[in-house]
Structure formats: structure tokens, C-alpha cells
Short mmCIF file of C-alpha atoms and ligand atoms in Angstrom, two decimals:
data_model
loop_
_atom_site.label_atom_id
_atom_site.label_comp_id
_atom_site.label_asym_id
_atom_site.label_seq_id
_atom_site.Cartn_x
_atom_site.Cartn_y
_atom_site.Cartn_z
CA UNK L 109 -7.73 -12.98 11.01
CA UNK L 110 -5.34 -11.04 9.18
CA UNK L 111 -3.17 -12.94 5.98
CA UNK L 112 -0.44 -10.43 5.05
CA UNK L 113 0.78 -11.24 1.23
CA UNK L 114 4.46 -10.68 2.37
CA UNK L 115 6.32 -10.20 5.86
CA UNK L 116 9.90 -9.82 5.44
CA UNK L 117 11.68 -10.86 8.38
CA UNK L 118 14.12 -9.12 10.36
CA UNK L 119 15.68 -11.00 13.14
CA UNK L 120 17.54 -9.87 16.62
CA UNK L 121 20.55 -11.24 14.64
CA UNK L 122 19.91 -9.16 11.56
CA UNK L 123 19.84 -6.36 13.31
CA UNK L 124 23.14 -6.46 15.51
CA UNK L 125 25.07 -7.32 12.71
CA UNK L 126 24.10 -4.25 10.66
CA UNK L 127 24.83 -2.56 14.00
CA UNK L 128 27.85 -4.08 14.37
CA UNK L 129 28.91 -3.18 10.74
CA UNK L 130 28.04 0.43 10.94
CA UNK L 131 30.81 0.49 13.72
CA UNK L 132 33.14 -1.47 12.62
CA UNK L 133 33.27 -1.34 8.84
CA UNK L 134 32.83 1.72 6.12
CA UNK L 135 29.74 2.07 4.86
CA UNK L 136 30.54 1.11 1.12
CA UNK L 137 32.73 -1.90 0.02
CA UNK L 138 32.94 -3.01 3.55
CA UNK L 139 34.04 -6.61 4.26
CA UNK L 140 31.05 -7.64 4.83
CA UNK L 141 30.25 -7.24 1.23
CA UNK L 142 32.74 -9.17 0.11
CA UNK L 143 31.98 -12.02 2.34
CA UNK L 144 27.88 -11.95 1.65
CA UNK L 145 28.62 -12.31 -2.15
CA UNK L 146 30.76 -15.34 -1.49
CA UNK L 147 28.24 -17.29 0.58
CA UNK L 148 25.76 -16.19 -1.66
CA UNK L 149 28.09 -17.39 -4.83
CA UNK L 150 28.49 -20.71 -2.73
CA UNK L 151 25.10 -21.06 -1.81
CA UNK L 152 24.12 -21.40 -5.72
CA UNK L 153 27.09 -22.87 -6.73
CA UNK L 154 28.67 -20.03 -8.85
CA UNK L 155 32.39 -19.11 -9.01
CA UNK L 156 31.35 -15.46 -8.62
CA UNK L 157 28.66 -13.08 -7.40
CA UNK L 158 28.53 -9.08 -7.44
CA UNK L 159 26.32 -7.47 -5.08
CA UNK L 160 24.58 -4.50 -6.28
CA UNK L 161 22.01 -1.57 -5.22
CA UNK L 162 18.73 -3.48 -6.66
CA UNK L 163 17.73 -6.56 -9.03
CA UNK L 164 16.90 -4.13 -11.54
CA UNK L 165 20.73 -3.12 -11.88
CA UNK L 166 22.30 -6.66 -11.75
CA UNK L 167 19.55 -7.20 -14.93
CA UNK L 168 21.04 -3.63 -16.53
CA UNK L 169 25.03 -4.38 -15.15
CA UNK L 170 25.06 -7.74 -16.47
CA UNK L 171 23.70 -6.72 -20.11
CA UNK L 172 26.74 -3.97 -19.63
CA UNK L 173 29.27 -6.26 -18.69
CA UNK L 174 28.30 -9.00 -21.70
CA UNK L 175 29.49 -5.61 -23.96
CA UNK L 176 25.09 -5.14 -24.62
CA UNK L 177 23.90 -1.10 -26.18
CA UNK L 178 23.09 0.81 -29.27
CA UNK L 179 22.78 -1.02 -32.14
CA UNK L 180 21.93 -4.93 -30.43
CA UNK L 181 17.99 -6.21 -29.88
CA UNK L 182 17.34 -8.33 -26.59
CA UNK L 183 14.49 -10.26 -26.37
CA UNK L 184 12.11 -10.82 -23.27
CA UNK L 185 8.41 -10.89 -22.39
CA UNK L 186 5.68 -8.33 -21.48
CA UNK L 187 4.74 -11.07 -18.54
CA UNK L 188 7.23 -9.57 -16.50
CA UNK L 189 7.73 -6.40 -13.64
CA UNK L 190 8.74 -3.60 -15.82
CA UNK L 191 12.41 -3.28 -14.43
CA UNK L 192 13.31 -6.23 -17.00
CA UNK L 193 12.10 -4.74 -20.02
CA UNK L 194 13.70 -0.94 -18.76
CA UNK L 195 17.28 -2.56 -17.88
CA UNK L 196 17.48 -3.35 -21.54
CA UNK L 197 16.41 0.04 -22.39
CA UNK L 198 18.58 1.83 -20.82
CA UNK L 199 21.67 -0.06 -22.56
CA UNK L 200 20.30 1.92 -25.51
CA UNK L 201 19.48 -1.68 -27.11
CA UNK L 202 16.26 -2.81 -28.55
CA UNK L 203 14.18 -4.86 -26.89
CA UNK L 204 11.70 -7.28 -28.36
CA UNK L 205 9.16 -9.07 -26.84
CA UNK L 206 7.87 -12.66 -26.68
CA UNK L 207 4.41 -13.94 -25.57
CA UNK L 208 4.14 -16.00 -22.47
CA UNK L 209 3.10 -19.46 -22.14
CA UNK L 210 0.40 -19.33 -19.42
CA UNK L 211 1.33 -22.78 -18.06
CA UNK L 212 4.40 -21.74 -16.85
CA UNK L 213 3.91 -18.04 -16.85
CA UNK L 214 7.31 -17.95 -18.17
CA UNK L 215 8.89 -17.22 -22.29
CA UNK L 216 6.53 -19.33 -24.74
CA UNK L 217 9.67 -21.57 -26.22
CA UNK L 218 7.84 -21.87 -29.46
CA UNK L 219 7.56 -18.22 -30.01
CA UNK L 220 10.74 -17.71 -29.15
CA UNK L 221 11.84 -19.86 -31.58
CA UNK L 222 10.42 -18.31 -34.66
CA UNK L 223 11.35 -14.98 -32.53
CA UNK L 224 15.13 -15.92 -32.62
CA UNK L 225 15.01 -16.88 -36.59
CA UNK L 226 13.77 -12.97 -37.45
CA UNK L 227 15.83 -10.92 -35.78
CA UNK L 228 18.97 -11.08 -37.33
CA UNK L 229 20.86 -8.72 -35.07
CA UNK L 230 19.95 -10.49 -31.76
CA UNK L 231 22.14 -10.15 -28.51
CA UNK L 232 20.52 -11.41 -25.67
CA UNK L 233 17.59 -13.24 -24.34
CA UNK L 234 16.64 -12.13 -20.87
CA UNK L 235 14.20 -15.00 -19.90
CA UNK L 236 11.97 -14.15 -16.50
CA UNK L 237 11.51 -17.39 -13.71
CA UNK L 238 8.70 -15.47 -12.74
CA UNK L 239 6.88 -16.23 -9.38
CA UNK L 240 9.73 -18.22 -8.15
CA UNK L 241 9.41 -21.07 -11.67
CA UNK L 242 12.85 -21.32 -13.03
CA UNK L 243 13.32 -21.21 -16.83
CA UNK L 244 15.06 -23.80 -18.41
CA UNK L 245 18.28 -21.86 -19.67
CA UNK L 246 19.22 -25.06 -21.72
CA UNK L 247 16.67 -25.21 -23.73
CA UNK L 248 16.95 -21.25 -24.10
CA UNK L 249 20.47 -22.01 -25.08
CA UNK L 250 19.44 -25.05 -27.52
CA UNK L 251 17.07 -22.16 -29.49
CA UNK L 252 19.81 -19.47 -29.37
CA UNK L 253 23.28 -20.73 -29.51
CA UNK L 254 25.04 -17.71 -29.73
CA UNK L 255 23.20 -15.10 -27.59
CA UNK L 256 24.09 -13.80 -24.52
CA UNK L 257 21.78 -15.53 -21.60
CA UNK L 258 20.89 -12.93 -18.86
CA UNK L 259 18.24 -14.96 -16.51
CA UNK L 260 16.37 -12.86 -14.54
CA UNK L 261 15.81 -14.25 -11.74
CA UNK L 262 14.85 -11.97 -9.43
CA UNK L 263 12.37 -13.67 -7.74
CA UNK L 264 13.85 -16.90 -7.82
CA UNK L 265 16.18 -17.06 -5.31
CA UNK L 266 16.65 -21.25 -4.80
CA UNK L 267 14.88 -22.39 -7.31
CA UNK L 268 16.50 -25.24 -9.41
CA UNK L 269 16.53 -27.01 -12.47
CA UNK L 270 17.70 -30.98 -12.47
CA UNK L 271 19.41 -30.32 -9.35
CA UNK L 272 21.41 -27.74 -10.40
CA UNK L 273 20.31 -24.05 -8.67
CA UNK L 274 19.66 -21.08 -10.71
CA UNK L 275 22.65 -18.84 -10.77
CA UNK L 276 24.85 -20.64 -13.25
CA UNK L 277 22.99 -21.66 -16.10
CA UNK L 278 22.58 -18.73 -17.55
CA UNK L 279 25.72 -16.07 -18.53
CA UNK L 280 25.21 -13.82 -15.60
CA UNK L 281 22.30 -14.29 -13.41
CA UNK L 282 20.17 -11.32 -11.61
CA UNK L 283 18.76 -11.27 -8.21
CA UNK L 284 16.27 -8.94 -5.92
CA UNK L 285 16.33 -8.03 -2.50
CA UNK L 286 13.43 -5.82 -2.83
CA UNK L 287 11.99 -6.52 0.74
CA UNK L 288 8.73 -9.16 -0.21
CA UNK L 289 11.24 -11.18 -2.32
CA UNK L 290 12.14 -14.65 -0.64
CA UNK L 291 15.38 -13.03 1.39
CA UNK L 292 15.85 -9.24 1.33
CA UNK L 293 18.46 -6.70 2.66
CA UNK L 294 16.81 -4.47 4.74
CA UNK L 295 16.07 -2.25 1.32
CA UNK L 296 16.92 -2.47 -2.08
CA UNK L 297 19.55 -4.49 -3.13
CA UNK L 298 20.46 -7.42 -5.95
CA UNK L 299 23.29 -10.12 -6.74
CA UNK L 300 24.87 -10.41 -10.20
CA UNK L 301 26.28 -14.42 -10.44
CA UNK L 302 28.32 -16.05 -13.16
CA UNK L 303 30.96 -18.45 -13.78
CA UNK L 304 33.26 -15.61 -15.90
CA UNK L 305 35.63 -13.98 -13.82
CA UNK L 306 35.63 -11.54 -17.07
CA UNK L 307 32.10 -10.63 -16.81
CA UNK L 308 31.81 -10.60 -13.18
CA UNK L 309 34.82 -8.37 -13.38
CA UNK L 310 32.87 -5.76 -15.75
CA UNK L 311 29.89 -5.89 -14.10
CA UNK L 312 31.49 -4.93 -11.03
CA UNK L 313 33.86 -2.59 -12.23
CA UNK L 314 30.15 -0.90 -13.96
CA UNK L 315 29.05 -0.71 -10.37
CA UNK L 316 31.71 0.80 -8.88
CA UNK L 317 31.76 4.28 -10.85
CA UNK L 318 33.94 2.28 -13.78
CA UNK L 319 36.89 1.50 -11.16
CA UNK L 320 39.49 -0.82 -12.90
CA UNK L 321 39.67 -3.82 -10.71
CA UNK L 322 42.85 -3.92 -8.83
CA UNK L 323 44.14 -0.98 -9.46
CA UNK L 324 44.23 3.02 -7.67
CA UNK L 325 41.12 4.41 -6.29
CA UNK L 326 41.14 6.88 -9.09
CA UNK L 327 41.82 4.42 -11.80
CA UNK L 328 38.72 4.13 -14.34
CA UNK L 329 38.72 2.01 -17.01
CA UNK L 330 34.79 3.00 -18.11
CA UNK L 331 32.02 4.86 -17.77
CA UNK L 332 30.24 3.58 -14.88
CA UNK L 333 27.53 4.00 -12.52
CA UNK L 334 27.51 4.26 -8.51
CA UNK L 335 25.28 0.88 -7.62
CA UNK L 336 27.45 -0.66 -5.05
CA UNK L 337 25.40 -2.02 -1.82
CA UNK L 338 26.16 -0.98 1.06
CA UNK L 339 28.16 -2.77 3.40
CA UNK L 340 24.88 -2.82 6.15
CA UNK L 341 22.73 -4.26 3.51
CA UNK L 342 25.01 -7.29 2.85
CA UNK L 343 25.33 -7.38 6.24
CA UNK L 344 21.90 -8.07 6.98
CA UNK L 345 21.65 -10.09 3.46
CA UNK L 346 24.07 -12.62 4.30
CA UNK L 347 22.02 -13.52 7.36
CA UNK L 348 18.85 -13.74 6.05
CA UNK L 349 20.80 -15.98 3.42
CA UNK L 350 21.31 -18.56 6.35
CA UNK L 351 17.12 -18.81 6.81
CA UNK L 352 16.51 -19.14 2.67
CA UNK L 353 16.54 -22.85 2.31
CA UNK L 354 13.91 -22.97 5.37
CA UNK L 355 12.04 -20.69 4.34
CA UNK L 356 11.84 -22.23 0.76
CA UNK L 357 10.83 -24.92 2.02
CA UNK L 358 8.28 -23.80 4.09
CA UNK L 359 6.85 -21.82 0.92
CA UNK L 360 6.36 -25.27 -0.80
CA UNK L 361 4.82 -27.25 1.72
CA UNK L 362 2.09 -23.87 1.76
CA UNK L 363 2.08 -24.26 -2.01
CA UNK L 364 1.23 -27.84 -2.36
CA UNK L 365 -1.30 -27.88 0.52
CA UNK L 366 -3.52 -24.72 -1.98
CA UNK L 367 -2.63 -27.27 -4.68
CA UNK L 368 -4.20 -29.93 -3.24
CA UNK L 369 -7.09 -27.69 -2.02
CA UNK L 370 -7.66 -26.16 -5.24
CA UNK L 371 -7.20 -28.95 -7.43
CA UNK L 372 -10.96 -28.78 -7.99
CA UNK L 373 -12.26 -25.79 -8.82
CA UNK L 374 -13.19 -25.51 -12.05
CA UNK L 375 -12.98 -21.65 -12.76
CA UNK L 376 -9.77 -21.73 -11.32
CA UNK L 377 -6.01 -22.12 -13.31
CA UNK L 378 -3.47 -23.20 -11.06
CA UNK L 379 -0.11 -22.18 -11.04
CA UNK L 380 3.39 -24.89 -12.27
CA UNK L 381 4.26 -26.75 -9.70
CA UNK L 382 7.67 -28.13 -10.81
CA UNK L 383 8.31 -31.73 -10.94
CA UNK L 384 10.86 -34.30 -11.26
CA UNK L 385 13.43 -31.92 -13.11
CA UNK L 386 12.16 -28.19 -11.78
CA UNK L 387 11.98 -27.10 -8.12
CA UNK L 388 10.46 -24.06 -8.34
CA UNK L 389 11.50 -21.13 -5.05
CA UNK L 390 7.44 -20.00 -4.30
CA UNK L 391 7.40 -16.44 -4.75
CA UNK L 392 3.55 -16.07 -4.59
CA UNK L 393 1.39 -18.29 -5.35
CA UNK L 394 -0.47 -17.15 -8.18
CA UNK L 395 -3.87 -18.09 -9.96
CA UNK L 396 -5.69 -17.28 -13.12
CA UNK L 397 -9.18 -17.13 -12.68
CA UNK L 398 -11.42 -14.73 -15.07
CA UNK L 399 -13.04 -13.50 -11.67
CA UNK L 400 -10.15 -12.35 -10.47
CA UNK L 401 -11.25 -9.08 -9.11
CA UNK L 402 -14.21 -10.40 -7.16
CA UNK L 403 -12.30 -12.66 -5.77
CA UNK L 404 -9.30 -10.23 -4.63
CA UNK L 405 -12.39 -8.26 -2.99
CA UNK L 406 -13.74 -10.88 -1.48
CA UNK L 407 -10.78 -12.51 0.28
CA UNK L 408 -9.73 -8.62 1.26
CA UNK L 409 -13.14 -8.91 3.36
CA UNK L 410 -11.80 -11.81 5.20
CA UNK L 411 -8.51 -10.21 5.98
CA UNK L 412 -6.88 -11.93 3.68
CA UNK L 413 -4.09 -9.63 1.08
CA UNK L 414 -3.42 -10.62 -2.34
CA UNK L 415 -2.30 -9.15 -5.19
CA UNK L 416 -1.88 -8.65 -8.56
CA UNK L 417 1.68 -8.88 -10.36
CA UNK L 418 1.06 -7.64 -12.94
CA UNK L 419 -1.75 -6.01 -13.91
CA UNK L 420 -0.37 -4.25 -17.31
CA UNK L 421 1.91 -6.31 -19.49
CA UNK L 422 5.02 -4.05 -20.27
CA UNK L 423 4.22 -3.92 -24.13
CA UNK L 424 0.81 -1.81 -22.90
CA UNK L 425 2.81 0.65 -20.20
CA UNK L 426 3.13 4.40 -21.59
CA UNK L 427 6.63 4.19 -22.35
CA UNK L 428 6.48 1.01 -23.83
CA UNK L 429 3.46 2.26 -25.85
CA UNK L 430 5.58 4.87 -27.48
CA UNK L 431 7.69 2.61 -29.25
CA UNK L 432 4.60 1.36 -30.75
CA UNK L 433 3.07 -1.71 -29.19
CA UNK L 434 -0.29 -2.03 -28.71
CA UNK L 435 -3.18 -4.00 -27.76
CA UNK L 436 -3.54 -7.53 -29.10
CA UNK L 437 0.10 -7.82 -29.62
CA UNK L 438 0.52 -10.41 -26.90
CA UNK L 439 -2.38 -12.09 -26.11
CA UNK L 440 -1.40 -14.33 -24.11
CA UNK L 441 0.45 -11.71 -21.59
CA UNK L 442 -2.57 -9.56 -22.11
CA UNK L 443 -4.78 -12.35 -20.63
CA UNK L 444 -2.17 -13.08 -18.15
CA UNK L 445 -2.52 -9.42 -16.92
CA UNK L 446 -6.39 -9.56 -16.56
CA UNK L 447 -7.04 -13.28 -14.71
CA UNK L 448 -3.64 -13.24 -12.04
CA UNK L 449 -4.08 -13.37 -8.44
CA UNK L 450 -1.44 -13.40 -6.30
CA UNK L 451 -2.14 -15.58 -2.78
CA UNK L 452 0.28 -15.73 0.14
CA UNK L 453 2.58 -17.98 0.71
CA UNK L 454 5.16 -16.74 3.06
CA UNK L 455 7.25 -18.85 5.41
CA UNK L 456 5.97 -17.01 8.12
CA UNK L 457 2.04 -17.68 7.69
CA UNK L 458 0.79 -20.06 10.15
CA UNK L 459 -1.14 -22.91 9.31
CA UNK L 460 -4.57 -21.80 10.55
CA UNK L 461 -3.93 -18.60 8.46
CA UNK L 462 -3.27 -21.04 5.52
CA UNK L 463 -6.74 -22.59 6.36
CA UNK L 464 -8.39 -19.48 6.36
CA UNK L 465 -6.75 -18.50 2.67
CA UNK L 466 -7.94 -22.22 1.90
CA UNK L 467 -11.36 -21.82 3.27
CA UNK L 468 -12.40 -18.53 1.71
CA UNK L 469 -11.06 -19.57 -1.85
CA UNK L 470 -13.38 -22.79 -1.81
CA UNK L 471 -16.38 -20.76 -0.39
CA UNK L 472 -15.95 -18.30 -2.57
CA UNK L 473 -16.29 -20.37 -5.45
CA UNK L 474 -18.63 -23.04 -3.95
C1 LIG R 842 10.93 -10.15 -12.30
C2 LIG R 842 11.61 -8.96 -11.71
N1 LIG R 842 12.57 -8.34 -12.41
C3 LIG R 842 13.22 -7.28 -11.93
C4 LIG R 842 12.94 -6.76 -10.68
C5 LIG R 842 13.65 -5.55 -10.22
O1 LIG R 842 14.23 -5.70 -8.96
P1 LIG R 842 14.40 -4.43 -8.00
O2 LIG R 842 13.05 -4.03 -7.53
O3 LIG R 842 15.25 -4.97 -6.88
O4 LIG R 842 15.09 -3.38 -8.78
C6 LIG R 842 11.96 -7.39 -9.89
C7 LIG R 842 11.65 -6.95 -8.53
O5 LIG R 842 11.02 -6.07 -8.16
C8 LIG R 842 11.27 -8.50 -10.43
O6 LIG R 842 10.31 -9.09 -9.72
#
């Protein structure tokens, strides 16, 4: 039996409505655009969304549009994909990182703390709901009352905190499409969302070459970048938008079952399950075990995928390297990095292939 760690799905419907705007639409700022980023600003509950060419530019729009660059430090963590870390890079800020805390594979609070009283120059906090656990942004906010909050939530599309979905809490918000992530476009793509029409307003105008907003074609108001989506993607976005909450759902019943399975193993760390106040969206379900390698081998022999996100904290990446990090600098991201596995848990896995991921864990450690 084959257990694929992601299957993004493209339905009959998908399809004939990218078909159908191809004909009837242009292929940039079609309607279509405009009408995804409202259902998706409705679905989370924000007064405005921005869609965008990839998660990694609604991260490096948003720190635009909240005025971020030379001369400002932004703080996130090495336990992240690299794309946070390199958004802030490329605003010509710092950035500085903080440790993980490996229960919720998310920003140690603590560290941030003391992190916040250091750097006296601090802009922004980009905190990461990584694997689908949102991040408390009030408690962020509590530590660092006068930052900008940039959540990255690019792989936490549905997730929510005390009934209230991720999207808002935070300054601007940033979403993936990238095709394993919980809904997808057909490609790359991302969603900025905010309550400020003024930021929203900058970050699209930043996506859209600099255009001023309302005005001529030709009428630039800053230097901007071309990292629009195109009208197909939102096309095929704003369907797959319509299946999220099912599929979420889906993901968590496959998440609790491994929880309940697993609950036993001693060699094995499981991963936060939310609780009264956090729903978390299941990205993957991901482990810490220190035979994490052995294991990955092991379940590949039984056709099972998994994978490891990631396996170098950003601090230890080349570029990242240069600007003088090194080991032992985070720990706690550098233990993350050597013990993760990632485990499906995609809506579309049936149960016996669940079984069969359940099985071959508990046999391989019984
Ligand atoms: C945590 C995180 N941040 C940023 C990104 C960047 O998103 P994209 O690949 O759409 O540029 C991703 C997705 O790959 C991600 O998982």
C-alpha cells in the first residue's frame, strides 16, 4: 500500500473554472481575483486580503507595507522553512533569531522575552504557526507592545485561537498555496490579510509594480515588485477554499486517531494537539523521535512517505552562516532539526492507509 505525504486535490470543478477564466477574464487582476480574496477575507474574518504570487511574498509584502528595511531588526526563529527568515532579508532589515520551544514547535515566549528587552531597535516579530499550531499573537503582543506583528502563517490556513481564526490577530497575516499546503492554487500563490485598509493598501500597491491604488495605469506611487496572482490561480483557489473546512477537519480526526495510537511509545515526542483555546489546521503531523532516520527508512519500506521539515535550522543554512551564526546557537531548533518526522495526514488518506501508517509506527518501535 502506498501512503503519499501530500495529494493536493484538483477537482472537475477546479478545473473548468480556470478554464472558464482563461476565456473569459485577463490573465492578471481578473475578477476572479478580486472575488477569491474576499471569500478568503470572509472566510477568516478579516476586513481585507491581498492575493499574491507565493507565501513567501505576502511574508516580504507585508514587512514592506508596515514601512519594514535598512536600519530595523525583526525577530523570528531558525525552526522555520527558510522563506521566513529570507523575506526579512530582503527588506534589507536585520533579522534575529529566537529558539523554539519544542512543545509547540513554535517561538519559545520566554526567550523572546529577554529577546525583545536587548534589541533596542526592534520592528517586527514574525512568529511561525508551524505545522498547522497557531501562535498566540496576544501574548506576542503582551511581550512586544509596539512591534509590528507579521504571523506567518503559511501553513496554517484555519487554524484558530479562542475561536477567533488566524488572519486577524496579527498586523498582516501571510498565507501559502504552495501545492502540499492545506488548499493550494494550482502553483504558487499566497494571501496577505489584515484589518488596515492602509496596509492592505501598500501591500498591494508593492505587488502590483508600486501602482497607486485608484488611480491611472501608469500612476506609481513606489518602487514595487510584479507578485500579483494570476487570475487562473485564484480561480482555482477560491474553489478549493469551499473544501478547506472539510478537509481540516478530516486532518484532525487523522491526527487524533495517531495520537491516540501513539500515546505510548516511549521513544516517541508527540506533536501539540491544541485544546480548549487552540485549534490547530494539521499540516503534517510531525514527531520527534531521536531515531528518526530509521524510522523514515523503515516506513519508506512499507510504502509509506514522510518527511522531514526541516532538516537544517535557518541559523545553520550557508547564507545564514555568513552573517555569523553557528552551531550551538539554538539548541533547541538544532535538536528540532535532527529528531522531526513528518507523517501524513491528508484529507484524502483513507482509513486503512491510516492503519497501515498506525501499524508500522507501533511495530517499528515494538
Ligand atoms: C512556514 C513557511 N513560511 C513561508 C513559506 C513560503 O511559502 P511559499 O513557498 O508559498 O513561498 C512556507 C511554504 O513553503 C512555509 O511553510
Amino acid at each position: 500500500m502506498d501512503v503519499p505525504l501530500a495529494l493536493p486535490a484538483m477537482t472537475e470543478k477546479m478545473r473548468s473554472e480556470a478554464d472558464r477564466v482563461l476565456n473569459d477574464e485577463f490573465f492578471l487582476r481578473g475578477e476572479t481575483v478580486g472575488t477569491f480574496e474576499s471569500e478568503f477575507a470572509k472566510f477568516v474574518e478579516a476586513e481585507h486580503a491581498v492575493a499574491v504570487s507565493s507565501g513567501t511574498q505576502a511574508i516580504h509584502l507585508s514587512l514592506k507595507a508596515a514601512g519594514i528595511g535598512e536600519g530595523d531588526t525583526v525577530i523570528t526563529t531558525p525552526a522555520t522553512f527558510i522563506a521566513t527568515a529570507n523575506s526579512i532579508q530582503r527588506t534589507g532589515a536585520e533579522v534575529k533569531f529566537v529558539d523554539v520551544d519544542l512543545d509547540t514547535y513554535t517561538i519559545d515566549l520566554e526567550k523572546l522575552e529577554t529577546a525583545v528587552e536587548e534589541i533596542e531597535n526592534l520592528s517586527a516579530i514574525i512568529p511561525v504557526d508551524l505545522y498547522g499550531y497557531p501562535v498566540d499573537i496576544e501574548k506576542i503582543r503582551n511581550i512586544a507592545p509596539d512591534a509590528t506583528i507579521i504571523s506567518d502563517a503559511c501553513q496554517a490556513h484555519g487554524a484558530s485561537i479562542r475561536g477567533k481564526k488566524v488572519g486577524t490577530m496579527a498586523d498582516l497575516t501571510a498565507f501559502s498555496f504552495y501545492p502540499s499546503k492545506n488548499m493550494t492554487v494550482g502553483g504558487d500563490g499566497g494571501m496577505i490579510t489584515t484589518n488596515s485598509r492602509e496596509l492592505s493598501e501598500a501591500a498591494r500597491s508593492f505587488a502590483d509594480v508600486g501602482r497607486s491604488i485608484g488611480e491611472g495605469e501608469y500612476e506609481h506611487e513606489r518602487i514595487g515588485y510584479t507578485a500579483r496572482m494570476d487570475t487562473y490561480k485564484a480561480a482555482i483557489g477560491k474553489e478549493q477554499l469551499k473544501h478547506l473546512p472539510e478537509w481540516n477537519e478530516r486532518r484532525t480526526d487523522i491526527a487524533e486517531k495517531y495520537t491516540s495510537a501513539f500515546d505510548t511509545l516511549d521513544e516517541v515526542d508527540l506533536p501539540p494537539s491544541g485544546n480548549e483555546e487552540i485549534t490547530p489546521a494539521w499540516y503534517f503531523y510531525v514527531i520527534r523521535t531521536n531515531r528518526r532516520d530509521e524510522l523514515s527508512e523503515y516506513l519508506e519500506n512499507k510504502g509509506i512517505e514522510t518527511g522531514v521539515h526541516y532538516p537544517t535550522p535557518v541559523h545553520l543554512q550557508p547564507p545564514y552562516r555568513d552573517l555569523g551564526y553557528e552551531e550551538g546557537d539554538f539548541p533547541r531548533s538544532e535538536q528540532w532539526a535532527n529528531e522531526v518526522l513528518s507523517l501524513p495526514v491528508h484529507p484524502h488518506l483513507t482509513d486503512e492507509q491510516v492503519n497501515h501508517v498506525i501499524s508500522n509506527v507501533n511495530s517499528f518501535f515494538n
